[in-house]
XYZ file of C-alpha atoms in Angstrom:
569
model
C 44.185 20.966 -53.237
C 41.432 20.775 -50.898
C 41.473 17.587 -48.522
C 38.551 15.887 -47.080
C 37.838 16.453 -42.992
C 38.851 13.085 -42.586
C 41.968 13.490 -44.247
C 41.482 11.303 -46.904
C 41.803 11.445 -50.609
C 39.139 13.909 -51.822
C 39.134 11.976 -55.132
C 38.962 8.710 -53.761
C 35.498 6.789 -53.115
C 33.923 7.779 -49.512
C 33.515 4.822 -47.225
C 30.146 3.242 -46.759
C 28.189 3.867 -43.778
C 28.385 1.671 -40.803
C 25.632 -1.216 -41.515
C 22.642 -0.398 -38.382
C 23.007 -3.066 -35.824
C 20.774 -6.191 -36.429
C 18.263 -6.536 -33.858
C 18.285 -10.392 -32.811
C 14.979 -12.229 -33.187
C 13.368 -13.028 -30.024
C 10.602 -14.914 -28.469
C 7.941 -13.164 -27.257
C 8.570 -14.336 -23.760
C 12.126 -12.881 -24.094
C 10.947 -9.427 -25.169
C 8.497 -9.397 -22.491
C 11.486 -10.207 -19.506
C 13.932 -7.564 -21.305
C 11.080 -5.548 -21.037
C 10.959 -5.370 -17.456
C 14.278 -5.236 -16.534
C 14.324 -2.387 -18.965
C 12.124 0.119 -17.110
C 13.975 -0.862 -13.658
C 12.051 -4.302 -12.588
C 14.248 -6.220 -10.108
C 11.799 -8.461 -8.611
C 8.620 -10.592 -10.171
C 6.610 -12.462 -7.705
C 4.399 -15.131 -9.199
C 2.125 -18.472 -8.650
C 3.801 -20.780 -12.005
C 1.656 -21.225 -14.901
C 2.124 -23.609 -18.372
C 0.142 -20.129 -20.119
C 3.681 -18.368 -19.475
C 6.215 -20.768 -20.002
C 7.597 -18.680 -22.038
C 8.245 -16.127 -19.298
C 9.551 -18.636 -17.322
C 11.977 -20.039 -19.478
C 13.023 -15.747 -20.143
C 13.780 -15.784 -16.364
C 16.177 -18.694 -16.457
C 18.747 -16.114 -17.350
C 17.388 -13.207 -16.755
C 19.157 -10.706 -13.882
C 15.436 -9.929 -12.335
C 14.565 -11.897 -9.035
C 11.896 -14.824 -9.559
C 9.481 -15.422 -6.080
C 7.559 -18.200 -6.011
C 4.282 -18.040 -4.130
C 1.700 -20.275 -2.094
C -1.086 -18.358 -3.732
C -1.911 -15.914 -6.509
C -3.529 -13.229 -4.139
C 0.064 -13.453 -1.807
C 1.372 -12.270 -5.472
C -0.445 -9.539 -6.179
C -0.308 -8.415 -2.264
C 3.249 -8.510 -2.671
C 3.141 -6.886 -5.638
C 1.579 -4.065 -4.286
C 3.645 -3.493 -0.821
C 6.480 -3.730 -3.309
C 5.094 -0.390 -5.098
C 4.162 0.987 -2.046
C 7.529 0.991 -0.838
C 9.655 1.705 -3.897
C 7.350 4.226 -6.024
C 8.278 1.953 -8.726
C 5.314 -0.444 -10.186
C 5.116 -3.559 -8.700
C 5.014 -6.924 -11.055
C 3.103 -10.246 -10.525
C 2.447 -12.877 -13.355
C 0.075 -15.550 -12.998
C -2.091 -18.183 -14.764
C -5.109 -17.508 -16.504
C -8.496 -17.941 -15.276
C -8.121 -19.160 -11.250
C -5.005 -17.176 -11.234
C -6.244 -14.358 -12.360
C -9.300 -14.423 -10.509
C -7.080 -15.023 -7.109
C -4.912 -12.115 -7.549
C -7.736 -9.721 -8.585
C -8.098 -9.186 -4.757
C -4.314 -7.293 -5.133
C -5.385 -5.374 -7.793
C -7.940 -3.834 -6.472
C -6.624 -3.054 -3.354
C -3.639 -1.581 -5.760
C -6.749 0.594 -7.163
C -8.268 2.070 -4.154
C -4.852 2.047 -2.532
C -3.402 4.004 -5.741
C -0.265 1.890 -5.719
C 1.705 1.343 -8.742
C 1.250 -2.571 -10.343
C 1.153 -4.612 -13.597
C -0.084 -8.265 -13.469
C 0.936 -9.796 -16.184
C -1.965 -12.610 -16.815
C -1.708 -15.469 -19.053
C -4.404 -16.394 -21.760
C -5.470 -18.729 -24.110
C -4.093 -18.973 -27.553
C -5.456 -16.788 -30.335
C -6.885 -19.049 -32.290
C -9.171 -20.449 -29.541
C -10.257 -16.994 -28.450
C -14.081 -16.887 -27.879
C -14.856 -20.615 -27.361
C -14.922 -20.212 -23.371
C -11.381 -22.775 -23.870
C -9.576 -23.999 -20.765
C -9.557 -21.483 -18.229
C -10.380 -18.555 -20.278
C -11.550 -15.183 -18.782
C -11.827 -11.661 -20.771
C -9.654 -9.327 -18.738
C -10.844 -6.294 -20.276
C -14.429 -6.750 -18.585
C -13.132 -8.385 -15.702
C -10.520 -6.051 -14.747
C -11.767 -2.638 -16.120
C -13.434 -0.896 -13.235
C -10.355 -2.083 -11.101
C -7.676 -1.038 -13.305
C -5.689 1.971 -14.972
C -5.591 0.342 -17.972
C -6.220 -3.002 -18.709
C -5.424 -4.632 -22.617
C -4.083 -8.070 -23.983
C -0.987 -7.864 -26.457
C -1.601 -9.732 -29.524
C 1.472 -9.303 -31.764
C 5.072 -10.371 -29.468
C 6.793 -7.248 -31.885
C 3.888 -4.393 -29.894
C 5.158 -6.085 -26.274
C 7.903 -2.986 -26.233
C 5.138 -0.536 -26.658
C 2.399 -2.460 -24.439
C 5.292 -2.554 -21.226
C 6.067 1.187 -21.645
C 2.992 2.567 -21.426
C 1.846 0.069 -18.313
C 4.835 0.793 -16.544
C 4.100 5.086 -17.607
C -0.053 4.409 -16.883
C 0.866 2.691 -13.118
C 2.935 5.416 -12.297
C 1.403 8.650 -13.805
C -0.628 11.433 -11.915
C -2.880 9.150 -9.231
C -0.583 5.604 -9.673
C -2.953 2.864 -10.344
C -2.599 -1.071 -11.274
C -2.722 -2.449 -15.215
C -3.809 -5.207 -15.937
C -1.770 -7.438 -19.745
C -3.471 -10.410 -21.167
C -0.595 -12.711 -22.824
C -2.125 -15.261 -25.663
C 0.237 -18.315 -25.246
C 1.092 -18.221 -28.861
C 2.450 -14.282 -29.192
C 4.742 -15.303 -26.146
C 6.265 -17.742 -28.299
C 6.021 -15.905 -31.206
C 9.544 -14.539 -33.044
C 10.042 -11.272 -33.635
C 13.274 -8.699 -34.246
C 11.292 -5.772 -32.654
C 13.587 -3.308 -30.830
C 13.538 -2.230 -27.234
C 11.862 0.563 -25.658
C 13.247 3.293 -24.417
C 13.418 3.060 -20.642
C 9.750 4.980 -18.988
C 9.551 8.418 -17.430
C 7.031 8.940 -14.170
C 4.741 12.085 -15.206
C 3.420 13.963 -11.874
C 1.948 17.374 -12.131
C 3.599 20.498 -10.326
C 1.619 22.805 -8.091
C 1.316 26.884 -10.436
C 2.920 29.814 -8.442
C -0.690 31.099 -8.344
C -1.965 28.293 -6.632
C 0.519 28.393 -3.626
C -0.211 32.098 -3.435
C -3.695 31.464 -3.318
C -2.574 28.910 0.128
C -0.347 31.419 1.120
C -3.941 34.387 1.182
C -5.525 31.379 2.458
C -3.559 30.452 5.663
C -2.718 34.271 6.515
C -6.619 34.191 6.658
C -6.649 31.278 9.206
C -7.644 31.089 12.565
C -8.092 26.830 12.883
C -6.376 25.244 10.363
C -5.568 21.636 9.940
C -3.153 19.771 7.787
C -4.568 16.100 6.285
C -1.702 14.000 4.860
C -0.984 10.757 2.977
C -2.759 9.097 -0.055
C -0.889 8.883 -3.273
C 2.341 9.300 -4.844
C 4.023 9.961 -1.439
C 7.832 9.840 -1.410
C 10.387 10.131 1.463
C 11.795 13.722 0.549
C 8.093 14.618 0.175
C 7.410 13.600 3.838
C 10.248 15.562 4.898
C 9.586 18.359 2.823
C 5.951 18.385 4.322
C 7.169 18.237 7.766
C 9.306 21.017 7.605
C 6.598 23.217 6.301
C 3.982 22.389 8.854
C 6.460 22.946 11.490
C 7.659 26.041 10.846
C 4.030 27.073 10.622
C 2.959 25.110 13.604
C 0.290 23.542 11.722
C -1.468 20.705 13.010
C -1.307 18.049 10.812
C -3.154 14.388 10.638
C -2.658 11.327 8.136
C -5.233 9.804 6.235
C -6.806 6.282 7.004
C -3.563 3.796 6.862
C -1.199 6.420 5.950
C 0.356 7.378 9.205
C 3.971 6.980 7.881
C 3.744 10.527 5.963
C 4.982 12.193 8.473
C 7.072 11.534 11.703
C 4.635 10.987 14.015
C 7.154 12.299 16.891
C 6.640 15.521 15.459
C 5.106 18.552 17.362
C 2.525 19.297 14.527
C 1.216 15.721 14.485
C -2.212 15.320 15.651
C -2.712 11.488 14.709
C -4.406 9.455 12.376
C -7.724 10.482 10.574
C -9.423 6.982 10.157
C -10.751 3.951 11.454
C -11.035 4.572 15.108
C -10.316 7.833 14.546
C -9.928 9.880 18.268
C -12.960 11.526 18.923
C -11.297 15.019 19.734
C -9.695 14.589 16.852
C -12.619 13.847 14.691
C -14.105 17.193 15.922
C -11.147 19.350 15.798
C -11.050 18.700 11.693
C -15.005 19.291 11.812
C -14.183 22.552 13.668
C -11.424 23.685 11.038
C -11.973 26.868 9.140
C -8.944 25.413 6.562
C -8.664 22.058 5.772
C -5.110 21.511 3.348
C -5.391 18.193 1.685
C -2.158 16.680 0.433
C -2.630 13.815 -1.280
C -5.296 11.499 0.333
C -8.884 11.315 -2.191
C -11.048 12.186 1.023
C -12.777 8.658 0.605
C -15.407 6.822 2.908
C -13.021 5.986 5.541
C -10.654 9.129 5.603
C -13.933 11.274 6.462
C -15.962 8.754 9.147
C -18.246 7.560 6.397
C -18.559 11.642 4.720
C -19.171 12.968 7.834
C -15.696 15.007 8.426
C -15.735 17.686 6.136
C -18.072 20.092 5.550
C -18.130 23.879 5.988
C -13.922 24.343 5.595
C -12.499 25.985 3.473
C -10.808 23.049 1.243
C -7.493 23.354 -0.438
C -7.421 19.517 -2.038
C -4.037 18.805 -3.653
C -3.998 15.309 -5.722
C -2.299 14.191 -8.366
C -5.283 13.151 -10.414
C -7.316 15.689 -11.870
C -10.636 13.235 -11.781
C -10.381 12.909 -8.127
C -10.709 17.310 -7.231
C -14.137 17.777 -6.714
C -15.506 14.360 -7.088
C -16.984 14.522 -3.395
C -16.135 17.201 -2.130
C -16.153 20.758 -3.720
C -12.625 22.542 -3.053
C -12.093 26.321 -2.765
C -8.949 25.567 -4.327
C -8.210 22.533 -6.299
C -4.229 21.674 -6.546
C -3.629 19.268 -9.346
C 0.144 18.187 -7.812
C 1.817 15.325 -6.695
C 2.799 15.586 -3.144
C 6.495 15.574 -3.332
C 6.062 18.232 -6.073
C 3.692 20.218 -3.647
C 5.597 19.885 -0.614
C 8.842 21.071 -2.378
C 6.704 23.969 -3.534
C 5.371 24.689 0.126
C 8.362 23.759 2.204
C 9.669 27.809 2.284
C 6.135 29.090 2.401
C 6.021 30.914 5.664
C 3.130 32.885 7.294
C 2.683 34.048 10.582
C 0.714 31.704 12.696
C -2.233 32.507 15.189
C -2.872 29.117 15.945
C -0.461 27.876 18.373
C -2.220 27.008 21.054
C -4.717 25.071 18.712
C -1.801 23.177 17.390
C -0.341 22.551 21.031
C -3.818 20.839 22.163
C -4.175 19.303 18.975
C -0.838 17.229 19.776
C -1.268 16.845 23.788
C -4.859 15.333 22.263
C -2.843 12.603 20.577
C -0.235 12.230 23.466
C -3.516 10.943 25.231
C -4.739 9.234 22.994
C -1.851 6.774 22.662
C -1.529 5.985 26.404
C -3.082 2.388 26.151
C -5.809 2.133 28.985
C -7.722 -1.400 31.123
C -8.049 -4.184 28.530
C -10.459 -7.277 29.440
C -8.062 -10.124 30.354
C -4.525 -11.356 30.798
C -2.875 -9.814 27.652
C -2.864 -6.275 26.817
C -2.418 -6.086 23.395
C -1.999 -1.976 23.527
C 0.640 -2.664 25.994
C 2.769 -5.146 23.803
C 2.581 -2.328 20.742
C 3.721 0.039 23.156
C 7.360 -2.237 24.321
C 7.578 -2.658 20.373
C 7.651 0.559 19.511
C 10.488 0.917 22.111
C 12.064 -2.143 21.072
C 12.307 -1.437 17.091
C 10.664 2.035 16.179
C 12.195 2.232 13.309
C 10.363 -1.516 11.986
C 8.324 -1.429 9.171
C 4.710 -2.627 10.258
C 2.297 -4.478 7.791
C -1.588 -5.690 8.790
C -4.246 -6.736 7.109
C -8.053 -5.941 8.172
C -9.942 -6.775 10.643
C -10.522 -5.141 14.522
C -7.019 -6.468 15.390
C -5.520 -3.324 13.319
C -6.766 -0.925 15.493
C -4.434 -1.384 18.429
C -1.552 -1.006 15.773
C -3.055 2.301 14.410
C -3.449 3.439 17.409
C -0.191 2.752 19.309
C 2.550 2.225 17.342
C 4.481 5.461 15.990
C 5.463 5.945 12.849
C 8.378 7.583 11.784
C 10.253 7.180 8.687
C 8.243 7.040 5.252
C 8.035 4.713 3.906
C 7.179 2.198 6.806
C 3.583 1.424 7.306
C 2.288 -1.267 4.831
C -1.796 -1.802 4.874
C -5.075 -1.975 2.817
C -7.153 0.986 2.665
C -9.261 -1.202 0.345
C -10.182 -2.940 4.130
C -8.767 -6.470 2.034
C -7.872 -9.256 4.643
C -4.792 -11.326 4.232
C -2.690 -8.772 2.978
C -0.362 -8.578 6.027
C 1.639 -11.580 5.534
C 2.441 -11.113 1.788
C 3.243 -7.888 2.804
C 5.626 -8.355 5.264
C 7.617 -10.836 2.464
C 7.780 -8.108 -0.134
C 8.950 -5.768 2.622
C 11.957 -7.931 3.843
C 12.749 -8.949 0.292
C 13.192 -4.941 -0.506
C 14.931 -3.938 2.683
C 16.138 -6.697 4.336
C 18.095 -4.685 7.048
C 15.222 -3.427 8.521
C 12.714 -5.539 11.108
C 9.484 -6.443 9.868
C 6.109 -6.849 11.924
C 3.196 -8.240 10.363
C -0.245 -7.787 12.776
C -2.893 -10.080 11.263
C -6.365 -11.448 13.248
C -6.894 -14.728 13.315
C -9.316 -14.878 10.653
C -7.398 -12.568 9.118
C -3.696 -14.353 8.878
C -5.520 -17.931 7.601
C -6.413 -16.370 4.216
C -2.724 -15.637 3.965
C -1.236 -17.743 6.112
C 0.327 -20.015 3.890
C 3.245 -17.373 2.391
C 4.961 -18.676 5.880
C 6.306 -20.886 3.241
C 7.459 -18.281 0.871
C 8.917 -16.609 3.671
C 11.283 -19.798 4.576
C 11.652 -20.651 0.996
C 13.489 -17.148 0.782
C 15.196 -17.212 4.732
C 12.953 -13.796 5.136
C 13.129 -13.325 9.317
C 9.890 -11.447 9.356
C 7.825 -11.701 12.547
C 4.025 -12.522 12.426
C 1.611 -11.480 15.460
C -1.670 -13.535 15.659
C -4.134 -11.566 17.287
C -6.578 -14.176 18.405
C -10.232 -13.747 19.800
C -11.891 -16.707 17.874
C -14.066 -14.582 15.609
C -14.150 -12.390 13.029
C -14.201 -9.714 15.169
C -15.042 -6.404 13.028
C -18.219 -8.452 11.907
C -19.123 -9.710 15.376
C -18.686 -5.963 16.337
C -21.085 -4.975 14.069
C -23.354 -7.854 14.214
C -23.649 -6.987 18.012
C -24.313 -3.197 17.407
C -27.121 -4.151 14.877
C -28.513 -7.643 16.426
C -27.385 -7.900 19.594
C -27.004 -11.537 21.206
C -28.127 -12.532 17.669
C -25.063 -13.969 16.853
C -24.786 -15.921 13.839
C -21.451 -17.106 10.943
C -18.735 -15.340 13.317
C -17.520 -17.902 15.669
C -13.834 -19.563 14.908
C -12.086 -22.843 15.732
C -9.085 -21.732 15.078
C -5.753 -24.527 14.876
C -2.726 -23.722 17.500
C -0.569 -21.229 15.520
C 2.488 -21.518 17.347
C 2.316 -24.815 16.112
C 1.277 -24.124 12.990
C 4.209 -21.845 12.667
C 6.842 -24.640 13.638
C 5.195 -26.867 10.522
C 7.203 -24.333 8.553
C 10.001 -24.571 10.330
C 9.515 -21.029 11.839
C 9.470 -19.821 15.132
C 6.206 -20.370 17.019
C 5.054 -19.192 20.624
C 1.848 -18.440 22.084
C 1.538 -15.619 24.514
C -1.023 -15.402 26.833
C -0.171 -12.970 29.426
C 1.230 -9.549 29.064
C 4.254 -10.212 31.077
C 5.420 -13.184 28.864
C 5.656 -10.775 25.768
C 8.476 -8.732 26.303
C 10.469 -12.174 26.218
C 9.026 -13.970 23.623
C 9.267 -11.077 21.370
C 12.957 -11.139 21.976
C 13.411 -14.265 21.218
C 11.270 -13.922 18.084
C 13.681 -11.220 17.181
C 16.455 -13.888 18.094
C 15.394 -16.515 15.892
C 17.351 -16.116 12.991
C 14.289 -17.184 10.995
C 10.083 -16.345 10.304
C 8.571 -16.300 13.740
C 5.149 -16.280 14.616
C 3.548 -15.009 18.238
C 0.332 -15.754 18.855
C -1.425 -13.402 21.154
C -4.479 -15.106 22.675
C -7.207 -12.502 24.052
C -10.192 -11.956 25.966
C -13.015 -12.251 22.947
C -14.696 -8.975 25.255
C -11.790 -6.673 24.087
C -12.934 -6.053 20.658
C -11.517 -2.372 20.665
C -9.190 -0.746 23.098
C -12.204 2.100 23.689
C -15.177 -0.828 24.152
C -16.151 -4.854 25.046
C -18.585 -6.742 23.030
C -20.926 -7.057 25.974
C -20.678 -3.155 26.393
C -21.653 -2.398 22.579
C -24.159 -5.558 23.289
C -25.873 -3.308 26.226
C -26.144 -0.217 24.827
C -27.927 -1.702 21.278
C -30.364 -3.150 23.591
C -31.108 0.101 25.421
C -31.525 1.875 22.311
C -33.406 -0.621 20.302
């Protein structure tokens, strides 16, 4: 008699199949949360709202981490040095209308930065759609040119298919923000939807032809030059990178904000290819036969305003296929990301017949960094340069503003990832920065540079920073103007000086209100000390550097760029 596989009784009545698992109804607000901690959210930072009480109440027992902000653009800042340090998208939720309309200045620095983001925005309930009702907004138009992808879920049982495509959208090819509506009423809304499957990131690879074609290319070479940074950069891809220029003794720059792709102790590296940029510098990429692109787009401030490149031979490697000959017209478009390119490259040897291009390419930046006379007491280059001694391996956040400059210029970077700025140019993104940067790795030291003008439209996360005992340290950099516009203002009207003054409040003082640690430098010999100390504290600090308004770069004074507009107007 034949017997069953199971060893039962062939004759006797096979058992039922195991009943599927009953998926538990849920609130819409619930779905959203297990959303996120699905797809590997551990941290939301948000401004409160009564449109997402919901999520709120979701996060009461929820594992992810709940920061409470002073204001909804701190949010979406943070948001965004989160996914600038982690790869991973970064999440802020806030209010509808006025919160939205605050942290829009995050999300589109997260756009021209190509960070990974979702803001999550509340909205008004269905049923009053269209009547312009409290507070309403329609994100699609607001937020489309700024945004990936930008849509408002309308049924709580799509929320598992709305979160895994944002969270695929921020991080695939060039990573972008997205932008969720959530109508009050689908966040309470019941549903027994099932989860989504946890989100893969989807970069394109670099084609064997295409590195062969690099590999004809740089055997053809006489004045290469390597241009690094931009987005989708990873820590194995910035060692990866390094190895391969190296062993090719390529000179190699970073793009406008992105000096951390590369150890800038290395032999190959030339400096940064910005703002400010080093004038020797600037011409040695103008006088480059090859010009390797790896990663940044090759926007307004990477190429001194479209002036950079030009007659090189262009190899542009970007993970976004809409960005390869936008501006600029390569002989050799790379669709890649950059830790998929540099992995490809890192082997790729030729033989090089540049070395002594490469050699004055680096003792060019070795000059470059040795901080010369500043007007006045403090010497703001020569503070960078004790901090960089002090804690090189801190990771260094600013915001905008003429302040920056001596940070860009000074400091050395050397682990990725460990510079934190706006290439958007957004002030008061420093600050929230910083936060999001302690809150991810708190064992490393944390310098925020901010202008004066710059640090008040942020100023205020101080709070967030106590709230959360995040030791961060804050450097004021005060002149008592907005100094890039006074800069400018001087260059195009000179003496004509008009809307750029400051009265600015004490902010040593204003940094003890918090219950931080507050000192005001004035002298170059006090820092050394009081930097200790902020270091010390145990707490936020905050040093406030008073200078001489004349030293408005660390090349030029106001009433120098004042003297030579007059003699050429």
């Amino acid at each position: 008699m034949s017997r069953r596989l199971d060893g039962g009784d062939p004759g006797a009545e096979a058992p039922a199949p195991p009943a599927p698992e009953r998926v538990l109804s849920r609130r819409g607000g619930k779905i959203l949360v297990d959303q996120l901690a699905i797809h590997g959210a551990d941290t939301i930072f948000s401004v409160p709202g009564e449109s997402f009480l919901e999520v709120l109440d979701a996060l009461y027992e929820s594992p992810l981490r709940l920061i409470t902000c002073r204001h909804e653009a701190g949010a979406a800042n943070m948001a965004d040095a989160y996914g600038k340090l982690t790869g991973r998208p970064g999440i802020a939720i806030v209010t509808r209308g006025p919160g939205a309309t605050h942290a829009s200045v995050g999300v589109h620095t997260a756009f021209q930065d190509s960070t990974p983001l979702i803001l999550l925005v509340g909205q008004v309930a269905s049923d009053q759609e269209e009547r312009e009702a409290f507070q309403e907004v329609d994100y699609r138009r607001m937020f489309g040119p700024m945004t990936k992808w930008v849509a408002q879920i309308d049924r709580a049982d799509r929320i598992p298919e709305y979160l895994h495509r944002a969270f695929t959208t921020a991080c695939a090819g060039r990573p972008g923000p997205v932008v969720l509506a959530l109508p009050e009423d689908m966040l309470s809304a019941e549903t027994d939807a099932a989860d989504a499957e946890p989100f893969h990131v989807v970069q394109p690879h670099p084609g064997a032809e295409a590195i062969d074609r690099l590999r004809t290319l740089l055997e053809g070479a006489e004045r290469p030059f390597v241009l690094l940074g931009g987005a989708g950069w990873t820590p194995q891809a910035s060692v990866d990178m390094r190895a391969f220029v190296e062993a090719n003794e390529l000179p190699a720059g970073a793009a406008f904000r992105r000096q951390d792709a590369i150890d800038n102790d290395s032999p190959s590296y030339a400096g940064d290819v910005g703002v400010g940029v080093n004038p020797k510098l600037a011409a040695r990429v103008r006088d480059a036969d090859l010009l390797l692109v790896v990663g940044p787009r090759l926007g307004e401030m990477t190429t001194s305003g479209y002036t950079l490149v030009g007659s090189q031979t262009l190899v542009h490697v970007h993970p976004g296929a809409e960005e390869l000959g936008r501006v600029y017209r390569p002989a050799s478009p790379i669709l890649s990301g950059p830790e998929q390119f540099a992995a490809a490259v890192r082997e790729l040897r030729v033989e090089p017949r540049w070395r002594d291009w490469t050699t004055a390419a680096r003792s060019d930046y070795e000059e470059w960094q040795q901080p010369g006379l500043m007007p006045g007491a403090l010497d703001v280059g020569d503070c960078v340069a004790y901090m960089r001694e002090r804690v090189p391996d801190a990771i260094v956040t600013n915001g905008a503003g003429n302040f920056s400059v001596w940070a860009h210029r000074f400091w050395r970077w050397h682990d990725y990832p460990s510079q934190l700025a706006p290439t958007s140019g957004a002030m008061g993104y420093g600050v929230p920065a910083g936060v999001a940067a302690k809150l991810v790795a708190p064992e490393r030291t944390v310098i925020c540079f901010a202008g004066d003008g710059d640090f008040l439209m942020s100023g205020q996360e101080l709070a967030t920073a106590m709230q959360y005992e995040l030791p961060i340290v804050v450097l004021v950099v005060n002149n008592g103007m907005y100094g890039t516009i006074r800069m400018h203002q001087e260059r195009h009207f000179p003496g004509r000086v008009v809307g750029t003054d400051l009265v600015n409040p004490d902010f040593a003082a204003y940094a003890r209100a918090f219950g931080a640690f507050g000192e005001t430098v004035t002298e170059t010999a006090q820092f050394a000390g009081a930097f200790d100390r902020a270091l010390a504290a145990g707490t936020a600090a905050l040093l406030e550097l008073r200078i001489d308004p004349e030293a408005i770069t660390p090349r030029t004074t106001l009433s120098a760029i004042r003297a030579d507009a007059l003699r050429n107007s």
